[in-house]
Amino acid sequence: MSLRDSRHAGVYTVSVFTKAPGSNGQKNPWVKHYQIRESETEETSKFYLAEKYLFSTIPELIQYHRHNAAGMIMRLTHPFSQGRESSQSPTELSEDQWKVDPAELTLGEEVASGQFGLVLQGRWRERRVAVKMVREGAMSEEDFKEEARVMMMRSHCKLVQLYGVCTQHSPMCLVFELMEQGCLSDYLRARRGRMSQDTLRGMCLDISEGMAYLESNNFIHRDLTARNCLVSYNNVVKVSDFGMTRFVLDDQDTSSQGSKFPSKWSSPEVIKYCKFSSKSDVWSFGVFMWEVYTEGRLPYENRPNGEVVDALNAGLRLLKPRQAPEAVHLLMEWCWKVKPDDRPSFALLLHELASLSDL
Ligand code: ADP
């Protein structure tokens, strides 16, 4: 994507370079241009692109469309720099920093099988790691490689760290920090009836901290669930799989109509318009808290997705888990406000959760 002065004075054009299938179904690279328009109806001038999502400034508009296609062929992923200028931003890593040398990687036992393929335990440079062996055709590898450099720079004690990518063989494998106790939903179910209020609140605190970090970096998770949070050997809960849904190739899985689309964790604006934001992550976090306080129950257990969407539109919400203090239930309900702006930020949720003493 690049933003440039148009041939007409005072007019800006966003040019999107895409490999998305064209009308002939072929994946030929092509460029599509969108003019930034100004709204004429508003008293103060506002900007918009393909559809009428209005913004006071162009940087705000670009920021929004980095996460939402909203009428364009695709969302704005990577800025394109012209001329001989390096496209590597100072915050990105060089190739030898993000590529894992297979000679340094030892593979061990299988841990699980996930949406991208098998997950194995392993060792890399004296560290215990989890290695995701990407199944042929499961991932948009080129896009992921671009993003991996940025993802590796995201480092926080409440995020599962990506150490690097091994591209020597095809398909490639991804090397992550090992989380010895696996995913949080299984962990919760295995410990039902044995966890204190402090423990449950601690899990919500851990995840709100990781998410507040992502939010402050303008990064959207898109698939926050207890299944996508992992537990370390010393019971710290961390956010995993952030942003990964963007690289799943099977449309059946990820489209809002797809069988694996996480509708029961998705906000109304995501279900209706695929409009992702940190505030749609906040909605999912409300469902995550519900999972924690029900000790790993599935939300809306046996109800089909369509029925759940209708119930949400009618204003119904998940019921208060028996274990949840009233103050925590109020936070869940706050996350499930219809209007994204009415929901709290993760920074605020973190603050609120931290200030709840044992209730
Ligand atoms: P999915 O997105 O389908 O849950 P993943 O590939 O992310 O698939 O993970 C599948 C399973 O592999 C997880 O539920 C967890 O048990 C295990 N796993 C994934 N990442 C790690 C990790 N970093 N450390 C330990 N186990 C992991």
Tab-separated table of C-alpha atoms and ligand atoms in Angstrom:
chain	number	residue	atom	x	y	z
A	1	MET	CA	0.000	0.000	0.000
A	2	SER	CA	1.226	3.547	-0.647
A	3	LEU	CA	-0.297	6.947	-0.057
A	4	ARG	CA	0.610	9.603	-2.613
A	5	ASP	CA	-0.397	13.002	-3.927
A	6	SER	CA	-2.828	12.548	-6.759
A	7	ARG	CA	-2.356	14.306	-10.111
A	8	HIS	CA	-5.070	16.692	-8.960
A	9	ALA	CA	-3.995	19.261	-6.367
A	10	GLY	CA	-5.138	18.546	-2.816
A	11	VAL	CA	-6.325	15.052	-3.674
A	12	TYR	CA	-4.713	11.946	-2.203
A	13	THR	CA	-4.815	8.452	-3.607
A	14	VAL	CA	-4.248	5.179	-1.787
A	15	SER	CA	-2.745	2.575	-4.111
A	16	VAL	CA	-3.154	-1.032	-3.077
A	17	PHE	CA	-0.909	-3.702	-4.528
A	18	THR	CA	-2.682	-7.022	-4.218
A	19	LYS	CA	-2.396	-10.646	-5.210
A	20	ALA	CA	-6.035	-11.338	-4.349
A	21	PRO	CA	-7.856	-13.274	-7.071
A	22	GLY	CA	-9.118	-10.995	-9.840
A	23	SER	CA	-12.395	-11.338	-11.702
A	24	ASN	CA	-10.846	-14.162	-13.770
A	25	GLY	CA	-10.131	-16.061	-10.547
A	26	GLN	CA	-6.363	-15.831	-11.242
A	27	LYS	CA	-4.002	-14.666	-8.550
A	28	ASN	CA	-2.204	-12.125	-10.709
A	29	PRO	CA	-0.645	-9.181	-8.913
A	30	TRP	CA	-2.419	-5.918	-9.677
A	31	VAL	CA	-2.813	-2.413	-8.292
A	32	LYS	CA	-6.062	-0.773	-7.336
A	33	HIS	CA	-6.329	2.957	-6.622
A	34	TYR	CA	-8.732	4.587	-4.179
A	35	GLN	CA	-9.152	8.312	-3.900
A	36	ILE	CA	-9.477	9.748	-0.404
A	37	ARG	CA	-12.734	11.694	-0.383
A	38	GLU	CA	-14.005	14.436	1.864
A	39	SER	CA	-17.481	14.333	3.288
A	40	GLU	CA	-19.577	17.287	2.140
A	41	THR	CA	-22.368	16.905	4.618
A	42	GLU	CA	-20.308	17.401	7.784
A	43	GLU	CA	-19.602	20.887	9.134
A	44	THR	CA	-16.007	19.972	9.825
A	45	SER	CA	-14.395	18.170	6.952
A	46	LYS	CA	-14.023	14.385	7.338
A	47	PHE	CA	-12.177	11.852	5.177
A	48	TYR	CA	-13.241	8.495	3.855
A	49	LEU	CA	-12.187	5.835	1.357
A	50	ALA	CA	-14.341	3.171	-0.286
A	51	GLU	CA	-17.292	3.208	2.099
A	52	LYS	CA	-18.446	6.079	4.257
A	53	TYR	CA	-16.431	5.431	7.410
A	54	LEU	CA	-15.475	8.997	8.314
A	55	PHE	CA	-12.261	10.158	9.991
A	56	SER	CA	-11.001	13.579	11.052
A	57	THR	CA	-7.480	12.946	9.761
A	58	ILE	CA	-5.875	10.846	7.013
A	59	PRO	CA	-3.560	8.985	9.460
A	60	GLU	CA	-6.664	7.899	11.406
A	61	LEU	CA	-8.268	6.719	8.185
A	62	ILE	CA	-5.151	4.706	7.242
A	63	GLN	CA	-4.951	3.241	10.736
A	64	TYR	CA	-8.577	2.054	10.508
A	65	HIS	CA	-8.101	0.490	7.085
A	66	ARG	CA	-4.963	-1.311	8.248
A	67	HIS	CA	-7.388	-3.539	10.122
A	68	ASN	CA	-10.599	-3.305	8.092
A	69	ALA	CA	-11.042	-3.661	4.345
A	70	ALA	CA	-14.431	-1.915	4.592
A	71	GLY	CA	-15.224	-1.928	0.878
A	72	MET	CA	-11.683	-2.176	-0.501
A	73	ILE	CA	-10.192	-5.229	-2.210
A	74	MET	CA	-8.206	-5.942	0.982
A	75	ARG	CA	-7.135	-4.166	4.150
A	76	LEU	CA	-3.904	-2.133	4.089
A	77	THR	CA	-1.205	-4.516	5.246
A	78	HIS	CA	2.321	-3.431	4.405
A	79	PRO	CA	3.370	0.115	3.471
A	80	PHE	CA	5.197	0.169	0.168
A	81	SER	CA	8.252	2.402	-0.058
A	82	GLN	CA	9.391	3.836	-3.356
A	83	GLY	CA	12.776	4.122	-5.011
A	84	ARG	CA	15.918	2.706	-3.454
A	85	GLU	CA	14.795	3.436	0.057
A	86	SER	CA	14.837	0.341	2.255
A	87	SER	CA	11.436	-1.118	2.968
A	88	GLN	CA	12.669	-2.373	6.303
A	89	SER	CA	11.502	-0.105	9.083
A	90	PRO	CA	13.937	0.459	11.936
A	91	THR	CA	11.710	-1.681	14.147
A	92	GLU	CA	11.910	-4.721	11.884
A	93	LEU	CA	14.438	-7.522	12.088
A	94	SER	CA	16.966	-8.525	9.487
A	95	GLU	CA	16.644	-11.955	7.880
A	96	ASP	CA	19.245	-13.721	9.984
A	97	GLN	CA	17.491	-12.483	13.125
A	98	TRP	CA	14.112	-14.037	12.338
A	99	LYS	CA	15.194	-17.136	10.404
A	100	VAL	CA	15.794	-20.238	12.480
A	101	ASP	CA	18.688	-22.416	11.302
A	102	PRO	CA	17.396	-26.034	11.193
A	103	ALA	CA	20.812	-27.231	12.431
A	104	GLU	CA	20.096	-25.455	15.726
A	105	LEU	CA	16.633	-26.967	16.101
A	106	THR	CA	15.950	-30.359	17.679
A	107	LEU	CA	12.455	-31.770	17.371
A	108	GLY	CA	10.863	-33.851	20.125
A	109	GLU	CA	7.488	-35.278	21.056
A	110	GLU	CA	4.195	-34.258	19.492
A	111	VAL	CA	2.136	-32.000	21.780
A	112	ALA	CA	-1.040	-31.455	19.803
A	113	SER	CA	-2.506	-30.862	16.397
A	114	GLY	CA	-3.785	-27.380	15.559
A	115	GLN	CA	-5.330	-25.474	12.681
A	116	PHE	CA	-1.971	-25.078	10.907
A	117	GLY	CA	-0.740	-28.608	11.609
A	118	LEU	CA	1.204	-30.558	14.219
A	119	VAL	CA	2.747	-28.898	17.256
A	120	LEU	CA	5.933	-30.538	18.571
A	121	GLN	CA	8.137	-29.908	21.574
A	122	GLY	CA	11.698	-29.050	20.720
A	123	ARG	CA	14.954	-27.366	21.682
A	124	TRP	CA	16.501	-24.322	20.085
A	125	ARG	CA	19.610	-22.566	21.407
A	126	GLU	CA	19.288	-24.089	24.900
A	127	ARG	CA	15.617	-23.157	25.092
A	128	ARG	CA	12.605	-25.450	25.257
A	129	VAL	CA	10.338	-24.468	22.387
A	130	ALA	CA	7.067	-25.402	20.702
A	131	VAL	CA	7.394	-25.946	16.962
A	132	LYS	CA	4.359	-25.539	14.737
A	133	MET	CA	4.855	-27.632	11.621
A	134	VAL	CA	2.740	-25.858	9.049
A	135	ARG	CA	0.645	-28.259	6.993
A	136	GLU	CA	0.934	-27.899	3.192
A	137	GLY	CA	-1.617	-25.363	1.983
A	138	ALA	CA	-2.785	-24.391	5.480
A	139	MET	CA	-1.129	-20.992	5.655
A	140	SER	CA	-0.473	-17.996	3.496
A	141	GLU	CA	3.302	-18.344	3.990
A	142	GLU	CA	4.537	-15.296	2.060
A	143	ASP	CA	2.217	-12.964	3.973
A	144	PHE	CA	3.174	-14.594	7.236
A	145	LYS	CA	6.923	-14.234	6.589
A	146	GLU	CA	6.444	-10.495	6.121
A	147	GLU	CA	4.470	-10.236	9.328
A	148	ALA	CA	6.724	-12.595	11.326
A	149	ARG	CA	9.466	-9.965	11.518
A	150	VAL	CA	7.057	-7.531	13.123
A	151	MET	CA	5.503	-10.208	15.323
A	152	MET	CA	8.881	-11.164	16.749
A	153	MET	CA	9.435	-7.600	17.869
A	154	ARG	CA	6.290	-7.837	19.935
A	155	SER	CA	7.622	-8.985	23.207
A	156	HIS	CA	5.807	-9.026	26.527
A	157	CYS	CA	5.777	-11.388	29.493
A	158	LYS	CA	2.055	-12.068	28.926
A	159	LEU	CA	2.392	-12.909	25.207
A	160	VAL	CA	3.601	-16.268	23.882
A	161	GLN	CA	6.827	-15.262	22.183
A	162	LEU	CA	7.547	-16.127	18.548
A	163	TYR	CA	11.299	-16.866	18.363
A	164	GLY	CA	11.584	-17.335	14.635
A	165	VAL	CA	10.614	-19.081	11.473
A	166	CYS	CA	12.363	-21.996	9.811
A	167	THR	CA	11.953	-21.552	6.074
A	168	GLN	CA	14.641	-23.971	4.869
A	169	HIS	CA	12.086	-26.674	4.186
A	170	SER	CA	8.673	-26.337	2.709
A	171	PRO	CA	6.225	-26.106	4.353
A	172	MET	CA	7.890	-23.952	6.971
A	173	CYS	CA	7.723	-24.243	10.743
A	174	LEU	CA	7.238	-21.610	13.415
A	175	VAL	CA	9.219	-21.652	16.651
A	176	PHE	CA	7.501	-20.364	19.797
A	177	GLU	CA	8.149	-20.170	23.508
A	178	LEU	CA	7.037	-23.518	25.023
A	179	MET	CA	4.002	-23.285	27.289
A	180	GLU	CA	4.314	-26.483	29.293
A	181	GLN	CA	0.749	-26.694	30.574
A	182	GLY	CA	-1.014	-26.330	27.224
A	183	CYS	CA	-4.168	-24.384	26.475
A	184	LEU	CA	-6.164	-22.614	29.173
A	185	SER	CA	-9.544	-24.188	28.363
A	186	ASP	CA	-8.190	-27.722	29.063
A	187	TYR	CA	-6.294	-26.451	32.111
A	188	LEU	CA	-9.487	-24.938	33.572
A	189	ARG	CA	-11.540	-28.107	32.975
A	190	ALA	CA	-8.887	-30.315	34.554
A	191	ARG	CA	-8.924	-28.182	37.742
A	192	ARG	CA	-12.674	-27.636	38.170
A	193	GLY	CA	-13.715	-26.945	41.743
A	194	ARG	CA	-10.113	-26.558	42.890
A	195	MET	CA	-9.287	-22.985	41.857
A	196	SER	CA	-9.538	-20.001	44.203
A	197	GLN	CA	-11.064	-16.620	43.351
A	198	ASP	CA	-7.538	-15.219	43.330
A	199	THR	CA	-6.444	-17.758	40.730
A	200	LEU	CA	-9.392	-17.051	38.437
A	201	ARG	CA	-8.975	-13.295	38.690
A	202	GLY	CA	-5.208	-13.729	38.141
A	203	MET	CA	-5.886	-15.435	34.803
A	204	CYS	CA	-8.085	-12.530	33.671
A	205	LEU	CA	-5.432	-10.091	34.852
A	206	ASP	CA	-2.668	-11.877	32.929
A	207	ILE	CA	-4.650	-11.797	29.702
A	208	SER	CA	-5.847	-8.206	30.137
A	209	GLU	CA	-2.191	-7.237	30.574
A	210	GLY	CA	-1.112	-8.997	27.366
A	211	MET	CA	-4.066	-7.534	25.508
A	212	ALA	CA	-3.417	-4.005	26.847
A	213	TYR	CA	0.071	-4.325	25.352
A	214	LEU	CA	-1.344	-5.379	21.974
A	215	GLU	CA	-3.926	-2.583	22.149
A	216	SER	CA	-1.211	0.005	22.841
A	217	ASN	CA	0.584	-1.276	19.719
A	218	ASN	CA	-2.616	-1.010	17.666
A	219	PHE	CA	-2.534	-4.739	17.118
A	220	ILE	CA	-5.791	-6.701	16.904
A	221	HIS	CA	-5.896	-10.305	18.064
A	222	ARG	CA	-9.103	-11.317	16.178
A	223	ASP	CA	-9.474	-14.698	17.887
A	224	LEU	CA	-9.191	-14.239	21.646
A	225	THR	CA	-10.596	-17.318	23.431
A	226	ALA	CA	-9.476	-19.475	26.379
A	227	ARG	CA	-8.391	-22.078	23.799
A	228	ASN	CA	-5.954	-19.547	22.355
A	229	CYS	CA	-4.403	-18.688	25.713
A	230	LEU	CA	-1.639	-20.965	26.994
A	231	VAL	CA	-0.314	-21.766	30.466
A	232	SER	CA	3.386	-21.836	31.417
A	233	TYR	CA	5.074	-24.302	33.779
A	234	ASN	CA	4.628	-21.785	36.646
A	235	ASN	CA	0.913	-21.124	35.907
A	236	VAL	CA	1.275	-17.808	34.099
A	237	VAL	CA	-1.412	-17.434	31.418
A	238	LYS	CA	-0.342	-15.818	28.148
A	239	VAL	CA	-1.991	-14.652	24.948
A	240	SER	CA	-1.196	-16.826	21.930
A	241	ASP	CA	-2.071	-16.967	18.229
A	242	PHE	CA	-2.510	-13.189	17.940
A	243	GLY	CA	-3.395	-12.086	14.451
A	244	MET	CA	-2.905	-15.599	13.106
A	245	THR	CA	-6.397	-15.980	11.617
A	246	ARG	CA	-5.244	-13.615	8.841
A	247	PHE	CA	-2.931	-16.326	7.505
A	248	VAL	CA	-5.357	-19.255	7.493
A	249	LEU	CA	-5.984	-20.237	3.896
A	250	ASP	CA	-9.109	-22.347	4.301
A	251	ASP	CA	-11.955	-19.860	3.804
A	252	GLN	CA	-14.448	-22.307	5.239
A	253	ASP	CA	-12.689	-21.909	8.537
A	254	THR	CA	-12.294	-18.196	8.797
A	255	SER	CA	-15.015	-16.484	6.788
A	256	SER	CA	-17.850	-15.221	8.967
A	257	GLN	CA	-20.048	-17.937	7.440
A	258	GLY	CA	-17.377	-20.622	7.940
A	259	SER	CA	-17.791	-23.557	10.269
A	260	LYS	CA	-14.804	-22.585	12.393
A	261	PHE	CA	-15.500	-18.850	12.623
A	262	PRO	CA	-15.532	-18.069	16.347
A	263	SER	CA	-19.037	-16.515	16.294
A	264	LYS	CA	-19.633	-17.169	19.962
A	265	TRP	CA	-16.672	-14.928	20.838
A	266	SER	CA	-17.357	-12.317	18.140
A	267	SER	CA	-18.870	-8.876	18.573
A	268	PRO	CA	-21.977	-7.894	16.554
A	269	GLU	CA	-19.970	-5.585	14.236
A	270	VAL	CA	-17.544	-8.424	13.429
A	271	ILE	CA	-20.387	-10.812	12.659
A	272	LYS	CA	-22.206	-8.244	10.501
A	273	TYR	CA	-19.390	-6.336	8.776
A	274	CYS	CA	-16.115	-8.108	9.697
A	275	LYS	CA	-15.191	-4.852	11.420
A	276	PHE	CA	-12.317	-5.817	13.692
A	277	SER	CA	-10.811	-3.458	16.264
A	278	SER	CA	-9.326	-3.571	19.747
A	279	LYS	CA	-12.912	-3.048	20.908
A	280	SER	CA	-14.030	-6.231	19.130
A	281	ASP	CA	-11.189	-7.968	21.018
A	282	VAL	CA	-12.697	-6.473	24.204
A	283	TRP	CA	-16.022	-8.185	23.421
A	284	SER	CA	-14.150	-11.502	23.060
A	285	PHE	CA	-12.374	-10.802	26.344
A	286	GLY	CA	-15.801	-10.607	28.046
A	287	VAL	CA	-16.532	-14.131	26.759
A	288	PHE	CA	-13.023	-15.178	27.826
A	289	MET	CA	-13.739	-14.005	31.408
A	290	TRP	CA	-16.980	-15.998	31.302
A	291	GLU	CA	-14.984	-19.104	30.275
A	292	VAL	CA	-12.570	-18.564	33.162
A	293	TYR	CA	-15.308	-18.139	35.797
A	294	THR	CA	-17.279	-21.158	34.515
A	295	GLU	CA	-13.997	-23.106	34.712
A	296	GLY	CA	-13.841	-23.933	31.029
A	297	ARG	CA	-17.447	-24.323	29.937
A	298	LEU	CA	-18.253	-23.644	26.307
A	299	PRO	CA	-20.307	-20.475	25.841
A	300	TYR	CA	-23.907	-21.114	24.659
A	301	GLU	CA	-23.031	-24.798	24.800
A	302	ASN	CA	-25.351	-26.669	22.460
A	303	ARG	CA	-26.867	-23.716	20.647
A	304	PRO	CA	-26.097	-23.259	16.943
A	305	ASN	CA	-24.242	-20.081	15.917
A	306	GLY	CA	-27.248	-18.571	14.096
A	307	GLU	CA	-29.446	-18.871	17.156
A	308	VAL	CA	-26.781	-17.222	19.315
A	309	VAL	CA	-26.460	-14.295	16.908
A	310	ASP	CA	-30.260	-13.779	17.004
A	311	ALA	CA	-30.264	-13.905	20.809
A	312	LEU	CA	-27.448	-11.334	21.005
A	313	ASN	CA	-29.289	-9.034	18.596
A	314	ALA	CA	-32.342	-9.318	20.831
A	315	GLY	CA	-30.170	-8.024	23.692
A	316	LEU	CA	-29.624	-11.349	25.482
A	317	ARG	CA	-26.210	-12.081	26.985
A	318	LEU	CA	-24.397	-14.976	28.667
A	319	LEU	CA	-25.573	-15.408	32.257
A	320	LYS	CA	-23.439	-14.593	35.277
A	321	PRO	CA	-21.258	-17.594	36.156
A	322	ARG	CA	-21.947	-18.767	39.715
A	323	GLN	CA	-18.316	-18.241	40.697
A	324	ALA	CA	-18.081	-14.703	39.315
A	325	PRO	CA	-18.322	-11.846	41.814
A	326	GLU	CA	-20.865	-9.171	40.845
A	327	ALA	CA	-18.065	-6.702	40.029
A	328	VAL	CA	-16.533	-9.139	37.528
A	329	HIS	CA	-19.923	-9.820	35.950
A	330	LEU	CA	-20.395	-6.061	35.502
A	331	LEU	CA	-17.076	-5.962	33.640
A	332	MET	CA	-18.250	-8.781	31.342
A	333	GLU	CA	-21.463	-6.907	30.573
A	334	TRP	CA	-19.476	-3.751	29.900
A	335	CYS	CA	-17.442	-5.677	27.299
A	336	TRP	CA	-20.700	-6.753	25.613
A	337	LYS	CA	-22.078	-3.279	24.915
A	338	VAL	CA	-23.469	-3.077	21.387
A	339	LYS	CA	-21.526	0.071	20.472
A	340	PRO	CA	-17.757	-0.525	20.414
A	341	ASP	CA	-17.113	2.946	21.870
A	342	ASP	CA	-19.214	2.108	24.927
A	343	ARG	CA	-16.913	-0.806	25.801
A	344	PRO	CA	-13.884	-0.283	28.049
A	345	SER	CA	-10.330	-0.378	26.712
A	346	PHE	CA	-7.975	-3.149	27.820
A	347	ALA	CA	-5.970	-0.541	29.738
A	348	LEU	CA	-9.103	0.251	31.738
A	349	LEU	CA	-10.040	-3.427	32.181
A	350	LEU	CA	-6.560	-4.128	33.484
A	351	HIS	CA	-6.912	-1.282	35.951
A	352	GLU	CA	-10.380	-2.413	37.068
A	353	LEU	CA	-9.370	-6.046	37.483
A	354	ALA	CA	-6.238	-5.073	39.392
A	355	SER	CA	-8.232	-2.920	41.773
A	356	LEU	CA	-10.671	-5.724	42.670
A	357	SER	CA	-9.446	-7.233	45.884
A	358	ASP	CA	-10.792	-10.624	47.001
A	359	LEU	CA	-14.571	-10.315	46.866
B	1	ADP	P1	-5.429	-23.901	17.202
B	1	ADP	O1	-5.326	-22.488	16.727
B	1	ADP	O2	-6.213	-24.778	16.308
B	1	ADP	O3	-5.770	-23.988	18.660
B	1	ADP	P2	-2.595	-24.127	17.511
B	1	ADP	O4	-1.716	-24.608	16.422
B	1	ADP	O5	-2.429	-22.714	17.929
B	1	ADP	O6	-4.018	-24.509	17.035
B	1	ADP	O7	-2.391	-25.022	18.807
B	1	ADP	C1	-2.904	-26.301	18.971
B	1	ADP	C2	-2.492	-26.839	20.332
B	1	ADP	O8	-1.080	-26.980	20.388
B	1	ADP	C3	-2.849	-25.916	21.507
B	1	ADP	O9	-4.143	-26.137	21.971
B	1	ADP	C4	-1.808	-26.319	22.542
B	1	ADP	O10	-2.235	-27.470	23.235
B	1	ADP	C5	-0.611	-26.667	21.680
B	1	ADP	N1	0.314	-25.516	21.588
B	1	ADP	C6	0.271	-24.507	20.687
B	1	ADP	N2	1.260	-23.622	20.914
B	1	ADP	C7	1.944	-24.076	21.973
B	1	ADP	C8	3.074	-23.581	22.735
B	1	ADP	N3	3.677	-22.449	22.402
B	1	ADP	N4	3.491	-24.312	23.792
B	1	ADP	C9	2.863	-25.469	24.122
B	1	ADP	N5	1.803	-25.974	23.473
B	1	ADP	C10	1.344	-25.300	22.417
